[in-house]
Short mmCIF file of C-alpha atoms and ligand atoms in Angstrom, two decimals:
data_model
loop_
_atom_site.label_atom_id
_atom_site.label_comp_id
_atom_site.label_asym_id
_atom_site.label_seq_id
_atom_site.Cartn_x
_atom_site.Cartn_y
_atom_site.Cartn_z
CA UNK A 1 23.04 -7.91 -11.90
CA UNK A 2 25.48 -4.83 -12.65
CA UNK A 3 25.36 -2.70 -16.00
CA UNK A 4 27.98 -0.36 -16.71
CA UNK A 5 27.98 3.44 -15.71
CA UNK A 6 24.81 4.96 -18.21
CA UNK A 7 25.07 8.50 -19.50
CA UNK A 8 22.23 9.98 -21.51
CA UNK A 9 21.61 8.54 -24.96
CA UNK A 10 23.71 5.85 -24.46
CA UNK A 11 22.27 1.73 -24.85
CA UNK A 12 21.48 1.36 -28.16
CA UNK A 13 23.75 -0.93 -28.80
CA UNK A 14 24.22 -4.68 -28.14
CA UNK A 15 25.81 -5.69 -24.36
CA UNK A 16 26.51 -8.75 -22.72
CA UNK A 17 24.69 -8.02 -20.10
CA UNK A 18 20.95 -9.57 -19.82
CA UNK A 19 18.00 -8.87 -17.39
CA UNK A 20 18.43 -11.46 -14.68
CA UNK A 21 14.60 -12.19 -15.23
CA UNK A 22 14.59 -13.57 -18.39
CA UNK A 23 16.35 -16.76 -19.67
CA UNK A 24 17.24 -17.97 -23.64
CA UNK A 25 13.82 -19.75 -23.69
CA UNK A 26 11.72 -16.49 -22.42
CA UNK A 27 11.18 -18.94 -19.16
CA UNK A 28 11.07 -17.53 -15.55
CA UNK A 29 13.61 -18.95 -13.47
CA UNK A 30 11.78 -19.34 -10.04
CA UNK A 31 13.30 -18.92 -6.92
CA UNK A 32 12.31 -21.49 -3.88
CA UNK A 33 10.97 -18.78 -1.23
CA UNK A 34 13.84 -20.46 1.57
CA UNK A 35 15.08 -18.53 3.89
CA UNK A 36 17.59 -17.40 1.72
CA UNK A 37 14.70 -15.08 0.16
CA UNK A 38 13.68 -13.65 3.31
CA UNK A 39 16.54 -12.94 4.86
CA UNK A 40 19.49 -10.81 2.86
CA UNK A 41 22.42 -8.64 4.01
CA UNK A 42 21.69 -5.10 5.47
CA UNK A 43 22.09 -2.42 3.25
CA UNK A 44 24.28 -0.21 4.50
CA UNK A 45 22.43 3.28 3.72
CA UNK A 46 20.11 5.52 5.54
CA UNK A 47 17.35 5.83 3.21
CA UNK A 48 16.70 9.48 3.39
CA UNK A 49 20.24 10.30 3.23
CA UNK A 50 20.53 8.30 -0.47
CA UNK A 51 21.37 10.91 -3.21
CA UNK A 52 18.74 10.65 -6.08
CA UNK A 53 19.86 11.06 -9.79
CA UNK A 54 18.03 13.96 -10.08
CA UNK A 55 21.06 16.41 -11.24
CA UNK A 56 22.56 13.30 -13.16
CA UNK A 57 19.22 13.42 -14.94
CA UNK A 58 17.64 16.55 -15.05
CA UNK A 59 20.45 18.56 -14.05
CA UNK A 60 19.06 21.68 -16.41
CA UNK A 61 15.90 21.78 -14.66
CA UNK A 62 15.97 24.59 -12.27
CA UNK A 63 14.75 24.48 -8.70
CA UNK A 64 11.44 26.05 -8.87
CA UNK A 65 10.73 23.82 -12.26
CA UNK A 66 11.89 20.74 -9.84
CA UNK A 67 9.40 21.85 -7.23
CA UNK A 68 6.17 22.53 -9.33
CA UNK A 69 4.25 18.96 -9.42
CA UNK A 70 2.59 20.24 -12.75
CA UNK A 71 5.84 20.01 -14.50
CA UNK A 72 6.69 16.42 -12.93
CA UNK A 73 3.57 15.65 -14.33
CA UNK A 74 3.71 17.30 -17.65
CA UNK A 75 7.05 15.84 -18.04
CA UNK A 76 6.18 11.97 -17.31
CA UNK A 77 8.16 9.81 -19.12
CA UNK A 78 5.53 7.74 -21.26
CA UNK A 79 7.68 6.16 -23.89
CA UNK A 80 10.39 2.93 -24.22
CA UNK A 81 12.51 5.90 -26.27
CA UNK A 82 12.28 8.29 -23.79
CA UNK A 83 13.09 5.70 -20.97
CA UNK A 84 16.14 4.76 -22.86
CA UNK A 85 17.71 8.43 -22.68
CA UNK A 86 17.55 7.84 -18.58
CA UNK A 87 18.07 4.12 -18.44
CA UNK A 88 20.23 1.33 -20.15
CA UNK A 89 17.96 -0.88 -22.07
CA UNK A 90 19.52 -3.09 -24.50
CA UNK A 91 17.85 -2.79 -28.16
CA UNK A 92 16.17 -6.05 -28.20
CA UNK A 93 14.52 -5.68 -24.75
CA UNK A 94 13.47 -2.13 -26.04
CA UNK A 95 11.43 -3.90 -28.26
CA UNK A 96 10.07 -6.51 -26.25
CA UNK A 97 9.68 -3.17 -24.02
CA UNK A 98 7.37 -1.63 -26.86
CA UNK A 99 5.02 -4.82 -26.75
CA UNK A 100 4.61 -4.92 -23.61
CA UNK A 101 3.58 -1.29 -23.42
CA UNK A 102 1.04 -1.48 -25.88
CA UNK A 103 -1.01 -3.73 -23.07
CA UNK A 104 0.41 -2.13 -20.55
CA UNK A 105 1.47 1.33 -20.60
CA UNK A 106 4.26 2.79 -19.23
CA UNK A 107 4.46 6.32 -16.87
CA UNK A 108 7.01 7.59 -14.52
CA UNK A 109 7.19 10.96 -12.72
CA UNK A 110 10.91 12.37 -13.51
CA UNK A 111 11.38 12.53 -9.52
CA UNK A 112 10.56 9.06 -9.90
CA UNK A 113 13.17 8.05 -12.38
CA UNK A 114 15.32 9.52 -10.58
CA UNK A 115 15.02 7.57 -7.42
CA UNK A 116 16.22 4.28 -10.22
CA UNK A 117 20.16 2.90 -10.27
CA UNK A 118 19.97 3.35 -13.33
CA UNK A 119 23.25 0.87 -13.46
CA UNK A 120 21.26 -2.14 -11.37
CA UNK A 121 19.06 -3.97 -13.30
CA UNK A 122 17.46 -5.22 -9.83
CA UNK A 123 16.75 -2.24 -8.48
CA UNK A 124 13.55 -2.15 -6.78
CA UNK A 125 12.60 1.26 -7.81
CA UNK A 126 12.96 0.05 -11.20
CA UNK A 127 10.97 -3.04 -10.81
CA UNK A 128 7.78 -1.05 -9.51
CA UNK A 129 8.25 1.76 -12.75
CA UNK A 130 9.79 0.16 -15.38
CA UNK A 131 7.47 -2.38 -17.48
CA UNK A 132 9.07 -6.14 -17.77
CA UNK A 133 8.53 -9.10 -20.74
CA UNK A 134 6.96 -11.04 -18.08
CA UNK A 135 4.19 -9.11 -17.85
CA UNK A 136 2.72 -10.46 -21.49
CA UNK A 137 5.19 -14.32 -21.13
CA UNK A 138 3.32 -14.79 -17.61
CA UNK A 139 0.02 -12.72 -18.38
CA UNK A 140 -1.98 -15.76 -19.01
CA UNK A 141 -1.53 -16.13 -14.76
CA UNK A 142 -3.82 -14.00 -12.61
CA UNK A 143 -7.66 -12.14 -13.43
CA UNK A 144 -8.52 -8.98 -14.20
CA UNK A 145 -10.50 -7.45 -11.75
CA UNK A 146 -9.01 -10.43 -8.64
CA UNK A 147 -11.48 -8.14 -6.24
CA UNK A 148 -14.73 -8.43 -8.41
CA UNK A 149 -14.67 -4.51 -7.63
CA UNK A 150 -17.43 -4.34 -10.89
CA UNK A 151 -19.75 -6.60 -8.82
CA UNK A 152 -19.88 -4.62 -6.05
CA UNK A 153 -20.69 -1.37 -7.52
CA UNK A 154 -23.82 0.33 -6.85
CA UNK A 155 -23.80 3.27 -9.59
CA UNK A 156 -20.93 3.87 -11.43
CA UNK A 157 -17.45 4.77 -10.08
CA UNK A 158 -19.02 4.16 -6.17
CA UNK A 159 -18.00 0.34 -4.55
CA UNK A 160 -20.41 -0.59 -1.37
CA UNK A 161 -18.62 -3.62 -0.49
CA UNK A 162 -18.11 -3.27 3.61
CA UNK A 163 -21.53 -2.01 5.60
CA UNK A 164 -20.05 1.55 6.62
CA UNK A 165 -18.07 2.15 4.29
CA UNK A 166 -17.94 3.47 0.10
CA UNK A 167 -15.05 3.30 -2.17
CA UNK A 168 -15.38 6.53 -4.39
CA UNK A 169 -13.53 5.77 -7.58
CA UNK A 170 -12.70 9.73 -9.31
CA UNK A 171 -10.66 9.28 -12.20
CA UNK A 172 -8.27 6.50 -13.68
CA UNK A 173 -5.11 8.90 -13.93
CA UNK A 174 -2.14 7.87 -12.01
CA UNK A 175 0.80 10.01 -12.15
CA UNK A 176 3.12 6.73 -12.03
CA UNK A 177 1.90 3.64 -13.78
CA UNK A 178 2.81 0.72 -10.63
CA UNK A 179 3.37 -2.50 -12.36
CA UNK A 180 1.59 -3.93 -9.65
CA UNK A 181 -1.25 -2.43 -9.75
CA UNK A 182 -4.45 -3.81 -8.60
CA UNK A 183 -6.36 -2.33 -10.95
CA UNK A 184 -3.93 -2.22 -14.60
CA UNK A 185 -7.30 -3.64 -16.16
CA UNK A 186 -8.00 0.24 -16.14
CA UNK A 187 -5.08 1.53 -18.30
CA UNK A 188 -6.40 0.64 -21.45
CA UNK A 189 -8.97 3.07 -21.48
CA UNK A 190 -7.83 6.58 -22.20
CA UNK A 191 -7.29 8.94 -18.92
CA UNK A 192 -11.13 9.89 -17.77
CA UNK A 193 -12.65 11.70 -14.60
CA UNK A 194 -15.49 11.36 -13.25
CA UNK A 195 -18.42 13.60 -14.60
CA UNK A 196 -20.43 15.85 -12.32
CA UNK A 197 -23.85 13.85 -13.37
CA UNK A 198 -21.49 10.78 -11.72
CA UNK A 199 -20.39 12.38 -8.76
CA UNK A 200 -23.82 13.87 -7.79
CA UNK A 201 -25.32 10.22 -8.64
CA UNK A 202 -22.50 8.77 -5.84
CA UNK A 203 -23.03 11.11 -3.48
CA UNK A 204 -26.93 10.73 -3.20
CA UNK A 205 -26.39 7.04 -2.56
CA UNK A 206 -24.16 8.05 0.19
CA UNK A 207 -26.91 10.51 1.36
CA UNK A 208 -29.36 7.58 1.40
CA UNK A 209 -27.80 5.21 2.91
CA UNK A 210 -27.03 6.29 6.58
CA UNK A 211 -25.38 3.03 7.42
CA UNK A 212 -22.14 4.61 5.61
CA UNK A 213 -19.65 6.45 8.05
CA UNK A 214 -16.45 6.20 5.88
CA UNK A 215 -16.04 7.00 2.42
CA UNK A 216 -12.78 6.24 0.76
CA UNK A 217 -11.59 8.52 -2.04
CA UNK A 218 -9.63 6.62 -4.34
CA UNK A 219 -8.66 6.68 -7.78
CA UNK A 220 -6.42 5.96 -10.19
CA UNK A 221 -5.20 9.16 -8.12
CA UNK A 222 -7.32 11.33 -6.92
CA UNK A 223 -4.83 14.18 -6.12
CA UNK A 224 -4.31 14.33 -9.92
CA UNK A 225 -7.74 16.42 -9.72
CA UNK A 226 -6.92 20.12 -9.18
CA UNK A 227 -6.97 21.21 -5.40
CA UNK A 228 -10.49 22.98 -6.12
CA UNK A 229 -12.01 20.37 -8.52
CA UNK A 230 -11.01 18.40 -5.09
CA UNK A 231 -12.93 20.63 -2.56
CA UNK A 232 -15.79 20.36 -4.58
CA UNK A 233 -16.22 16.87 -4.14
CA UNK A 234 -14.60 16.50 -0.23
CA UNK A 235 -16.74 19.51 0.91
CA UNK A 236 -19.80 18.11 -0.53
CA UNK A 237 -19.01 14.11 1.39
CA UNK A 238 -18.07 16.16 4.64
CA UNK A 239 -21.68 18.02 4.33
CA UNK A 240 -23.30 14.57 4.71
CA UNK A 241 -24.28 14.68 8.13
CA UNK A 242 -23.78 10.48 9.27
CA UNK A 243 -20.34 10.55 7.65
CA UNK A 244 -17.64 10.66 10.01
CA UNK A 245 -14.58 10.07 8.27
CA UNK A 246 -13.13 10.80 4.69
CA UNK A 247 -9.88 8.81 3.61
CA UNK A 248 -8.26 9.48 0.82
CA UNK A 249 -5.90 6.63 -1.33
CA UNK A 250 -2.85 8.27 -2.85
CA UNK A 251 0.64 7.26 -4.07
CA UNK A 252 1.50 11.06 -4.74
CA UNK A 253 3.63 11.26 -1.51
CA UNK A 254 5.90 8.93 -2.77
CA UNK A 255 5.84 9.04 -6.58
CA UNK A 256 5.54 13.18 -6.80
CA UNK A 257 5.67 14.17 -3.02
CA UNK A 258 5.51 17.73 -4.66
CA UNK A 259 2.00 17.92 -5.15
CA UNK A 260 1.33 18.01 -1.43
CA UNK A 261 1.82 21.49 -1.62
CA UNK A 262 0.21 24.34 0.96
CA UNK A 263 -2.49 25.06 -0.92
CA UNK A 264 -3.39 21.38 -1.05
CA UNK A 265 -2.81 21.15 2.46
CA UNK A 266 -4.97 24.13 3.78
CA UNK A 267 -7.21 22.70 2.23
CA UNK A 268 -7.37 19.30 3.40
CA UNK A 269 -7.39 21.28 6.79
CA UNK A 270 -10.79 22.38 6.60
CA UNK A 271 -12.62 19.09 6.00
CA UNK A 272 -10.85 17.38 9.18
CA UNK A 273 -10.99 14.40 10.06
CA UNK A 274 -9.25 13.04 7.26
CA UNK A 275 -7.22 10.30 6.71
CA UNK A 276 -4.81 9.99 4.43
CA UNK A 277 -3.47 5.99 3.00
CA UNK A 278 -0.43 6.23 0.92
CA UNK A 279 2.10 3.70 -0.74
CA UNK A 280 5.70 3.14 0.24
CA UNK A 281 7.25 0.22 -0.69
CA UNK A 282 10.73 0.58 -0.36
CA UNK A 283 13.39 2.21 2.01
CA UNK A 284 14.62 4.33 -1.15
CA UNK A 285 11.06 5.92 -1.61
CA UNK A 286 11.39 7.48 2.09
CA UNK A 287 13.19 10.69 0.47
CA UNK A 288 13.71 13.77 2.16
CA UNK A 289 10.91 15.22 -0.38
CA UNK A 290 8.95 12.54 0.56
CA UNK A 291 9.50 13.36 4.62
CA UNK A 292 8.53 16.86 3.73
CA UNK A 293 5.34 16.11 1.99
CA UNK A 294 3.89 13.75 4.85
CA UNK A 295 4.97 16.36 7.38
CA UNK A 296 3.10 18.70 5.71
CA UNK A 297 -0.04 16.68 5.96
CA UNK A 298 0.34 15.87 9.41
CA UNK A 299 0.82 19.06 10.20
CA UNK A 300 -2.45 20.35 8.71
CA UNK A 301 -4.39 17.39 10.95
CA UNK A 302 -4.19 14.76 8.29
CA UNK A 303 -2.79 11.19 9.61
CA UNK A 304 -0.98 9.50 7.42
CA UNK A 305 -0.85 5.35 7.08
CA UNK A 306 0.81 3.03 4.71
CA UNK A 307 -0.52 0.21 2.97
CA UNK A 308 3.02 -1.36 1.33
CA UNK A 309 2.66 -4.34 -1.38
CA UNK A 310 4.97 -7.08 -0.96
CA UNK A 311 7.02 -7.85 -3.91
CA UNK A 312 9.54 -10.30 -5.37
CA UNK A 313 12.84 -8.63 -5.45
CA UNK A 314 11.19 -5.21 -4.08
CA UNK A 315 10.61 -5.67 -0.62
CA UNK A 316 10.53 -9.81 0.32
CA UNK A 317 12.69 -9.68 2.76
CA UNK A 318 12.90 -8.99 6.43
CA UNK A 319 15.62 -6.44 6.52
CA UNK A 320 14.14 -4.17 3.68
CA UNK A 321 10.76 -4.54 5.55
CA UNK A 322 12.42 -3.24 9.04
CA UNK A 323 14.39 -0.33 6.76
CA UNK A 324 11.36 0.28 5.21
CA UNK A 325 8.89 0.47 8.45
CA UNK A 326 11.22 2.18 11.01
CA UNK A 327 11.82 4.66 7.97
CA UNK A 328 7.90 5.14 8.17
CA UNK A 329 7.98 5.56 11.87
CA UNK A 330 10.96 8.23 11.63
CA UNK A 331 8.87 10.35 9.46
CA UNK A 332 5.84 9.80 11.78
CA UNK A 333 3.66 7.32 9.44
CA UNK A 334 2.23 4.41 10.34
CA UNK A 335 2.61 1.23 8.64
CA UNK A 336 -0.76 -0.02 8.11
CA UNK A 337 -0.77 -3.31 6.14
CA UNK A 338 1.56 -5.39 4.01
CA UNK A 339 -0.67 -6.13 1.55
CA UNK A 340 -0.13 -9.92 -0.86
CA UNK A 341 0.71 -8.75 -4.14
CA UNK A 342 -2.76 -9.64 -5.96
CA UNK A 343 -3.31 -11.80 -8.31
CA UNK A 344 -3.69 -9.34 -11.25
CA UNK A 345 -3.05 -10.44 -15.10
CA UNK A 346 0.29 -8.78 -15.83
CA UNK A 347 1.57 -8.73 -12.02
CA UNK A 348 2.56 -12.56 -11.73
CA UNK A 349 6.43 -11.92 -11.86
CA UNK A 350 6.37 -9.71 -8.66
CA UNK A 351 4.03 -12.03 -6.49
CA UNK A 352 5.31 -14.23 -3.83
CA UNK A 353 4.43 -17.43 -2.21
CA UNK A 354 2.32 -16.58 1.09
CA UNK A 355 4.74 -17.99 3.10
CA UNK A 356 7.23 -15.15 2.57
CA UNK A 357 4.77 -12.48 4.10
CA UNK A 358 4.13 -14.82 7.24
CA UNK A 359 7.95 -15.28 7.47
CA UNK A 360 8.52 -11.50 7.64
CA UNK A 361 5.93 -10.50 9.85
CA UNK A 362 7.44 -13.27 12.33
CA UNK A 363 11.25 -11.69 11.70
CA UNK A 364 9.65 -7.98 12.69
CA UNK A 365 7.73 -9.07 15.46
CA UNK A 366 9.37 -8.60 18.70
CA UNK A 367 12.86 -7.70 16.96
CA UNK A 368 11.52 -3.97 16.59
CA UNK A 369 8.51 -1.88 17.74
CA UNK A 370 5.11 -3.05 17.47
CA UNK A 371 4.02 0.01 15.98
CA UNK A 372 6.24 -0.84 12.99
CA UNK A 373 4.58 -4.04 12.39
CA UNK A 374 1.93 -3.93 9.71
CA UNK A 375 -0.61 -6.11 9.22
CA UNK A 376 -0.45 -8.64 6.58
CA UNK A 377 -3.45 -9.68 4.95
CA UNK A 378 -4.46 -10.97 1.58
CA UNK A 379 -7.43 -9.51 0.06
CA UNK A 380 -9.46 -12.49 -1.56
CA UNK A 381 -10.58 -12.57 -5.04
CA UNK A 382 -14.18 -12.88 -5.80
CA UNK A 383 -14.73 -9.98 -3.73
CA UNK A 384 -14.30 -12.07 -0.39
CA UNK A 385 -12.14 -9.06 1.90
CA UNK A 386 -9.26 -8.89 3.27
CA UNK A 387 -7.61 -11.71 6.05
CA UNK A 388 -5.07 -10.90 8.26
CA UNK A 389 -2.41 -13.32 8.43
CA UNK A 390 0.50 -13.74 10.66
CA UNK A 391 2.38 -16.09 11.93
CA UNK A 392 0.74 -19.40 14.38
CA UNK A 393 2.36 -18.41 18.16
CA UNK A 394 -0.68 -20.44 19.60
CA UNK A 395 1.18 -23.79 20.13
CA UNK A 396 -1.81 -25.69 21.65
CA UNK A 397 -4.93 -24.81 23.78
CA UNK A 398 -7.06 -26.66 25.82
CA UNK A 399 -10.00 -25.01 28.61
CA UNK A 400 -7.38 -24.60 31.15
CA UNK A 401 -4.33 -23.31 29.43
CA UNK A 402 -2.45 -22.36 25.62
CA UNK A 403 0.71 -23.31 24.93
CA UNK A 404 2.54 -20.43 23.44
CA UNK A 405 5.32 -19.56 21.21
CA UNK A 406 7.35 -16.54 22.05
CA UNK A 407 8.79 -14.27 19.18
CA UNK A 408 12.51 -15.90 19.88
CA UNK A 409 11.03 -19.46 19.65
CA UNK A 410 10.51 -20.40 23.42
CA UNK A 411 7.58 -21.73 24.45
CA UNK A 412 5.41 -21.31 27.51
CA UNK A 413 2.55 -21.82 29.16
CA UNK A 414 -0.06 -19.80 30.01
CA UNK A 415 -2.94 -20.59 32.16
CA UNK A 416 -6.55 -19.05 30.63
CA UNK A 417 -8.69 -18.00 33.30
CA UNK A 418 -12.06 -20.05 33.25
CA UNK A 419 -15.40 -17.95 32.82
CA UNK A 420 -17.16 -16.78 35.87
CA UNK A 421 -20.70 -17.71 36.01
CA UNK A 422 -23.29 -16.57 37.74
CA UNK A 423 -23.75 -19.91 39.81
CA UNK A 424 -20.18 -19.91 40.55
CA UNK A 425 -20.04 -16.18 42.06
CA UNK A 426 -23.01 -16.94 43.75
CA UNK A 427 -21.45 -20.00 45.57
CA UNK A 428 -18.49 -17.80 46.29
CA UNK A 429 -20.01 -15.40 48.32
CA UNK A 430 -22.17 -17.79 50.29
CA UNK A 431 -18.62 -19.38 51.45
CA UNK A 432 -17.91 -15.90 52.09
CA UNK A 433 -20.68 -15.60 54.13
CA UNK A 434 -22.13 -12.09 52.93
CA UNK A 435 -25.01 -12.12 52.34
CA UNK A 436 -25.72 -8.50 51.72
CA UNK A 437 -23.86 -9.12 49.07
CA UNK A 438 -26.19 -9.47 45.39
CA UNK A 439 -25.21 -10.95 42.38
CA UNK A 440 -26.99 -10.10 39.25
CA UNK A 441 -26.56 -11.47 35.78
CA UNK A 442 -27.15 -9.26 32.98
CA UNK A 443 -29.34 -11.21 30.43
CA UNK A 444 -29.54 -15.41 31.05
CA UNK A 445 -28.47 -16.47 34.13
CA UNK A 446 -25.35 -17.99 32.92
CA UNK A 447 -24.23 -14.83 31.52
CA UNK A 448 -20.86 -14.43 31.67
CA UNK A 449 -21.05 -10.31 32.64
CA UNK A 450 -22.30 -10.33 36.50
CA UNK A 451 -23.30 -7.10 38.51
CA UNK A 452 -22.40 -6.82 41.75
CA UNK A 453 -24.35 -5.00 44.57
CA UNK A 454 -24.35 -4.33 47.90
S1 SF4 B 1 -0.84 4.81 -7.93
FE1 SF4 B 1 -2.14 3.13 -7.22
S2 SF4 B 1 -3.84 3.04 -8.70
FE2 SF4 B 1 -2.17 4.25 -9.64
S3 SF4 B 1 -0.98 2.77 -10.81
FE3 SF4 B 1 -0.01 2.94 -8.80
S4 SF4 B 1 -0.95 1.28 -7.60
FE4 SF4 B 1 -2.26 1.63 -9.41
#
């Protein structure tokens, strides 16, 4: 639904026009996921050559004020009043706005905002920045903590959920407050950061346990820690000796791509191998900051995967999924998984039925790259992990053959090659006739691995 053209200070007043979300009786008018929701029109734009608001917005701030993260950061926009100067929001949803902010704060980076129509109401920047009544008229759907993250930590702020690998929790600061987040149950506590008592107390468990090879630095946002506050902690992991990789989790590329500045970067460079997992969700986000900042990283030796979150009206549809992944691939990062939208209190609006991922993954498949193709998994409450789902190309299998399901529909058969036995080879080469030939199984005889020697 179309607004009319906003200008700064404007939308206090009473319009006509209403969020498209929200019906007379505060009731959520639920679409069927049909095909109709997977499959939508092309949009006609290149994603990185879409002009941002930014000089309808902040066309006083100068260049090098645009470019310094601190300001972005400084400058979030933390209030329904402030919002309203950027964005038409009609007085009574301002209010509404207001409660819903009291549960659920509200923080966008300026670049952010202005990456936001600010004259479509479904605009799917919007959606993941601006806070919506149905996060309080839907909140009684959903848990907390859907991962049971608390259960699986072993001193405070450190998760030891998978054998080899840690989840390092730093701080609870997020330059951008996602209204999907996973972990929203954390914005009601003031911003907080790790103590050094808490890091030292992670990082010995790390030392003693030798089993761990990966340790995941995660946040909130851990890049909201200064660059050197940073190296303390990264230098310290890469001085364990059994840890072989560090990853870090970080939605600064795409929600203030300036941070990844060079000093950031050199950095990072020193501590190699590191990974880093960021958090596009949209064609829009792929900006040409955005480009800049993950070439950066690569550049300094730091891969860079994606882990998107599928979302009603964001992303649920095949065509914004192939924008979004062969925008990815342009700027040389790898879509990683397409994660279900959890079930979080206060995220109910944006989830979809499973279905939807399955039917996307099936429209990407074999219509584009395979290296654009994330995985899609749902990550199971209770703490269960995450399953990888995609769609059922296995038509029927018996011993001697599957019947299989192509990407365009056809199917085929394929014959599956039996196991070779030991007793099988053997009889083999005694029709042969060699018998200089020796067959040797490794383990039981009926091993399926058999040596051969002459
Ligand atoms: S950046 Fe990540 S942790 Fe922070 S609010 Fe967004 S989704 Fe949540």
């Amino acid at each position: 639904m179309k607004t009319s053209v906003a200008t700064k200070g404007q939308f206090t007043s009473k319009s006509e026009t209403r969020p498209a979300e929200i019906n007379s009786g505060n009731e959520v008018e639920e679409e069927p996921p049909g095909k109709s929701a997977i499959y939508s029109d092309p949009e006609e734009e290149p994603p990185s050559n879409r002009a941002s608001n930014r000089y309808r917005f902040f066309g006083h701030i100068s260049d090098s004020t645009w470019n310094d993260w601190r300001w972005h950061f400084r400058d979030r926009i933390t209030s329904v009043e402030q919002l309203a100067q950027f964005i038409p929001i009609l007085i009574e949803e301002q209010a509404q706005l207001r409660l819903v902010t009291m549960r659920y704060p509200l923080s966008v980076t300026p670049y952010y905002l202005s990456l936001i129509n600010p004259d479509d109401l479904d605009d799917p920047i919007r959606k993941q920045a601006i806070p919506s009544i149905l996060e309080m008229t839907m909140g009684s759907m959903g848990v907390e903590d859907p991962l049971d993250e608390k259960r699986d930590s072993v001193v405070p702020g450190l998760v030891h959920r998978y054998p080899d690998r840690v989840l390092m929790v730093l701080t609870n600061i997020c330059p951008m407050l996602c209204r999907h987040c996973t972990r929203k149950r954390e914005w009601r506590n003031s911003g907080w950061v790790r103590t050094s008592g808490e890091i030292e107390a992670m990082l010995d468990y790390v030392r003693q346990h030798k089993v761990i090879r990966d340790v995941i630095i995660s946040g909130g946002d851990p890049l909201t820690l200064s660059t050197s506050h940073l190296e303390s902690i990264i230098s310290r992991v890469r001085r364990i000796r059994h840890i072989e990789i560090i990853r870090i989790g970080t939605r600064f590329p795409v929600v203030l791509p300036q941070r990844i500045d060079n000093e950031l970067c050199t950095m990072l460079s020193k501590y190699n191998p590191i990974w880093l997992n960021t958090h596009f969700n949209h064609p829009h986000e792929i900006t040409p900051e955005a480009e800049e900042a993950c070439d950066r990283l690569l550049r300094s030796g730091v891969p860079v995967n994606n882990q998107s979150v599928l979302m009603r009206g964001v992303n649920d549809t095949v065509e914004t999924m192939l924008r979004l992944c062969q925008g990815l691939l342009r700027i040389k990062v790898r879509p990683y998984y397409l994660f279900q939208c959890d079930e979080v209190q206060g995220t109910e609006h944006l989830r979809t039925p499973v279905e939807v991922g399955i039917k996307i993954i099936e429209g990407m498949r074999g219509y584009t790259s395979g290296l654009a193709v994330p995985t899609f998994v749902v990550d199971l409450s209770q703490g269960g992990g995450k399953i990888p789902l995609q769609p059922d190309y296995v038509l029927a299998r018996t011993k001697e053959e599957l019947l299989l399901k192509n990407y365009e529909g056809h199917v085929f058969r394929y014959r599956n090659p039996r196991e070779q036995t030991h007793s099988k080879l053997t009889a083999v080469a005694s029709l042969l006739n060699e018998p200089e030939l020796h067959f040797e199984s490794e383990g039981a005889k009926d091993a399926d691995r058999v040596i051969v020697r002459s």
